[in-house]
Every structure is written in structure tokens, then in C-alpha cells.
XYZ file of C-alpha atoms in Angstrom:
247
model
C -19.065 -9.862 -7.922
C -22.619 -8.440 -8.279
C -23.207 -5.205 -10.054
C -23.952 -3.432 -6.818
C -20.774 -4.737 -5.180
C -18.724 -3.820 -8.306
C -20.116 -0.314 -8.195
C -19.272 0.067 -4.547
C -15.793 -1.288 -5.148
C -15.284 1.271 -8.017
C -16.566 3.999 -5.790
C -14.275 3.199 -2.894
C -11.076 2.710 -4.858
C -11.370 6.131 -6.582
C -12.453 8.057 -3.470
C -9.085 8.637 -1.858
C -8.315 11.837 -3.612
C -10.895 13.724 -1.357
C -8.712 12.683 1.738
C -5.328 13.131 0.151
C -3.995 15.482 2.816
C -5.223 13.081 5.614
C -3.631 10.202 3.838
C -0.300 11.995 3.665
C -0.459 12.976 7.353
C -1.821 9.737 8.856
C -0.646 6.720 6.817
C 2.518 4.858 7.971
C 5.793 4.666 6.198
C 7.415 1.321 5.326
C 10.426 -0.243 7.027
C 13.737 0.340 5.276
C 14.592 -3.326 5.957
C 11.665 -4.554 3.902
C 12.564 -2.267 0.991
C 16.160 -3.384 0.961
C 15.255 -7.073 1.140
C 12.833 -6.835 -1.748
C 15.394 -5.274 -4.182
C 17.170 -7.397 -6.680
C 20.974 -7.145 -6.862
C 22.155 -3.924 -8.586
C 18.749 -2.348 -8.615
C 18.569 1.320 -9.524
C 15.292 2.110 -11.277
C 12.073 1.173 -9.506
C 8.369 1.724 -9.865
C 5.984 2.679 -6.986
C 2.661 1.537 -8.495
C -0.494 3.173 -7.181
C 1.783 5.465 -5.206
C -0.860 7.433 -3.336
C 0.714 10.417 -1.732
C 4.157 8.732 -1.767
C 4.799 7.178 1.594
C 6.503 4.240 -0.145
C 8.065 6.518 -2.723
C 9.784 8.456 -0.007
C 11.296 5.304 1.517
C 12.566 4.198 -1.850
C 14.180 7.626 -2.479
C 15.794 7.391 0.921
C 17.396 4.119 -0.160
C 19.016 5.933 -2.992
C 16.919 4.642 -5.858
C 15.522 6.399 -9.008
C 11.746 6.223 -8.506
C 8.900 6.496 -10.917
C 5.638 6.950 -9.055
C 2.481 6.083 -10.953
C -0.843 7.208 -9.366
C -4.190 7.750 -11.111
C -5.728 10.349 -8.748
C -4.479 13.954 -9.302
C -5.053 14.997 -5.682
C -2.892 12.184 -4.459
C -0.175 12.459 -7.191
C 0.473 16.113 -6.436
C 1.745 15.291 -2.945
C 4.312 12.760 -4.088
C 7.871 13.845 -3.240
C 9.272 16.095 -6.015
C 12.451 13.859 -6.270
C 10.382 11.138 -7.906
C 9.109 11.220 -11.469
C 5.307 11.142 -10.946
C 3.082 9.986 -13.769
C -0.649 9.514 -14.155
C -1.505 5.884 -14.746
C -2.945 2.622 -13.349
C -1.768 -0.845 -12.573
C -3.723 -1.992 -15.594
C -2.153 0.504 -18.095
C 1.296 1.484 -16.797
C 2.822 4.401 -18.787
C 6.417 3.025 -19.053
C 8.419 1.379 -21.743
C 9.074 -2.327 -21.802
C 11.660 -3.610 -19.328
C 12.325 -0.220 -17.791
C 12.525 -0.955 -14.101
C 14.268 -3.354 -11.805
C 11.467 -3.656 -9.236
C 7.758 -2.799 -8.922
C 6.701 -1.951 -5.409
C 3.041 -1.733 -4.386
C 2.065 -0.378 -1.008
C -1.441 -0.887 0.404
C -3.001 -1.050 -2.999
C -3.152 -4.543 -4.638
C -6.730 -5.177 -3.483
C -7.809 -2.142 -5.572
C -6.320 -3.553 -8.780
C -8.059 -5.564 -11.547
C -5.755 -8.401 -10.653
C -5.684 -10.385 -14.052
C -5.010 -7.205 -16.047
C -2.375 -5.944 -13.561
C -0.539 -9.299 -13.530
C -0.470 -9.258 -17.295
C 0.887 -5.650 -17.402
C 3.466 -5.557 -14.639
C 5.918 -8.089 -16.156
C 6.204 -6.051 -19.281
C 7.803 -3.246 -17.338
C 10.189 -5.342 -15.427
C 13.713 -6.183 -16.584
C 14.993 -9.767 -16.562
C 15.264 -10.848 -12.964
C 13.057 -7.979 -11.841
C 11.029 -8.136 -8.596
C 7.407 -7.654 -7.831
C 6.889 -6.565 -4.196
C 3.340 -5.886 -3.006
C 3.126 -4.974 0.728
C 0.807 -3.847 3.363
C 1.382 -1.977 6.666
C -1.162 -3.366 9.184
C -1.990 -2.430 12.816
C -0.278 -4.951 15.023
C -2.982 -6.951 16.822
C -0.549 -8.042 19.549
C -0.251 -4.442 20.653
C -3.214 -3.328 22.767
C -3.451 0.246 21.511
C -3.193 -0.783 17.871
C -5.725 -3.544 18.342
C -8.187 -1.134 20.078
C -7.916 1.273 17.239
C -8.348 -1.403 14.601
C -11.387 -2.879 16.390
C -13.267 0.439 16.559
C -12.320 2.172 13.227
C -9.969 0.173 11.073
C -10.907 -3.539 10.697
C -9.378 -3.944 7.332
C -6.146 -2.369 8.498
C -5.444 -4.995 11.301
C -2.730 -7.683 11.158
C -5.406 -10.341 11.692
C -6.035 -9.965 8.016
C -2.486 -11.169 6.986
C -2.736 -14.007 4.648
C -0.482 -16.482 6.698
C 2.403 -18.769 5.748
C 0.174 -21.409 4.122
C -1.821 -18.993 1.877
C -1.267 -18.384 -1.658
C -0.105 -14.922 -2.575
C -2.775 -12.694 -4.044
C -0.873 -11.498 -7.196
C 0.152 -14.308 -9.622
C -2.740 -16.249 -11.073
C -0.933 -16.579 -14.312
C 2.364 -18.062 -13.005
C 4.503 -15.238 -14.391
C 6.618 -15.002 -11.192
C 8.728 -17.283 -9.009
C 7.277 -18.703 -5.818
C 7.157 -15.801 -3.459
C 9.078 -15.151 -0.251
C 6.896 -13.773 2.539
C 8.531 -11.020 4.630
C 7.175 -9.902 8.002
C 8.626 -6.942 9.918
C 7.331 -5.385 12.993
C 7.964 -1.690 13.726
C 6.471 1.344 15.570
C 5.834 4.941 14.514
C 5.129 8.081 16.586
C 1.424 9.176 16.655
C -0.830 11.351 18.592
C -4.656 11.841 18.403
C -4.396 14.279 15.506
C -2.349 11.830 13.454
C -4.746 9.034 14.372
C -7.606 11.253 13.161
C -5.821 11.738 9.894
C -5.136 7.964 9.577
C -8.741 6.991 10.114
C -10.011 9.865 7.848
C -7.992 8.255 5.073
C -9.595 4.840 5.265
C -12.038 4.172 2.445
C -14.885 3.194 4.820
C -14.573 6.622 6.550
C -14.214 8.596 3.427
C -17.389 7.077 2.006
C -19.433 7.504 5.228
C -21.997 10.210 5.780
C -20.686 13.368 7.384
C -22.346 12.496 10.667
C -20.879 8.988 10.656
C -17.422 10.347 9.832
C -17.493 12.458 12.968
C -18.557 9.447 15.040
C -15.906 7.258 13.591
C -13.103 9.703 14.157
C -14.199 10.535 17.770
C -14.372 6.791 18.508
C -10.898 6.240 17.072
C -9.283 9.030 18.916
C -10.874 8.017 22.143
C -9.495 4.548 21.740
C -5.734 5.778 21.871
C -3.787 7.600 24.644
C -3.729 11.373 24.945
C -0.346 12.942 24.067
C 2.449 11.340 22.084
C 2.726 7.583 21.836
C 4.005 4.899 19.413
C 1.604 2.916 17.309
C 2.705 -0.598 16.436
C 2.603 -1.929 12.872
C 3.413 -5.084 10.999
C 4.635 -4.868 7.410
C 3.712 -7.894 5.362
C 5.478 -8.103 2.021
C 5.758 -10.653 -0.873
C 8.765 -10.860 -2.957
C 8.808 -12.605 -6.376
C 11.034 -12.479 -9.387
C 9.803 -12.254 -12.996
C 10.191 -15.471 -14.889
C 12.063 -14.715 -18.173
C 11.599 -17.080 -20.977
C 14.852 -18.716 -22.255
């Protein structure tokens, strides 16, 4: 990565705090089915890493788990559900003791990590047999409304960007986890134009656009979806791997 590209990546990955309220209002939740399938047997303590405003945290709490939510940005972290134990930290420097959680969940964030450092850090926090479960919720390209929205304002959030069955997962260059199981679940959530505006306002490309371009992006996005209440179709792509414990 060139110095200019590195600088842009750093700027984009730390820019979400300025849109924290939009992120909370617009981003999708995660299917309960995916969360349950990712958990190891007997799991109780889990980590939501790069938790944002806590959409994934809320789902994990609803399942009945004890959740630590680690998020580096203050503006995002303050919106995490109060029932979770929210901590400042990063994927590269997780503020937890060794072998303290049964699973590490990562929603919509792996591409913002320094992957080699994160992969070295995450196994330290997992108990034997613990699970690493990165996941993404992506606009379903098979749904005309979701596809139209993705095409005009959220290219990176579209299901056409899924890795596919033959792809190597993006999270284990060091071979510290078992071969992953790929989980795909389709679901739909209620939206209206205000919630679509919040969703698109929370995308890094919009956050980092000029004020004039932000207005154009959001106007184009809201014009691409129906007026009134409707359902927006999503696909959750998750990867489930278990920590390899030395014997």
C-alpha cells in the first residue's frame, strides 16, 4: 500500500465517530440464527470487537450472553447498550486477560484491522475451543431495491462483494484457527427514507465526502428507494473458525 493509500485508509477507518448517531439509526442488526450458529457449546462470555454503536452487541445480549464490547472511538462507544461492558481498545491491542472469552465476534469491521497484528492478538483472548466469527451484513443484490441503493450510494455494502465458497477467508494468514465454515443467511429489515439517509450517512465514503457531495449522495440514495415504509433485503455472510489449541 502506498503512503497516500495508507493515509486515506487511516483517515477512513477512524472517521466513523462523526457519524455515530447515523450509524446507530441506519445500520442493520444481525440475524439471531447466525449468532447462535457461531457460538461454541456452553458459551457465556463473548467479545464484540470493534463494536461500533453496538448493533451486534445488542444481538448478543438478546441471546443471553455476557458481552464485552471493545471500540476505539469514544463517540461510537458511548452508544453501546449499557448492559454490555464497553471498553476502549482495538483489535491489535485488546484490553482483556488471556483466555477470557468463549467467542470473538466482529461485525462489519475486519477490513479496518491491521490483519497480521489482529490475528496474533485475538487467539490470546480466546479460551480453548473458542470461536472467531467475523461477519458482514450486505445489501442483497437479488432484491431490486437493495441493489438500486447499493449501485447509487453503497457499492462496498453490496452482496456482490461476498468472497464466495472457493475464496480463502480474510482472517487467518498464520494458521491459528481451524478451516472456517461459511454461513450465509438472508433477511429483511424495516426501513424508510429517513433510515436509508442515516444508513448512507454512516458509510465511510459519505462521511469523508465534501458537504456538497454528501447532500448529493444522500438525495440520490433516498430517491432510489420507495416512499413510506418498506423492507430492505440483506445477506449476512459470516465465517466461523475455532482456535487451534496446542496439545
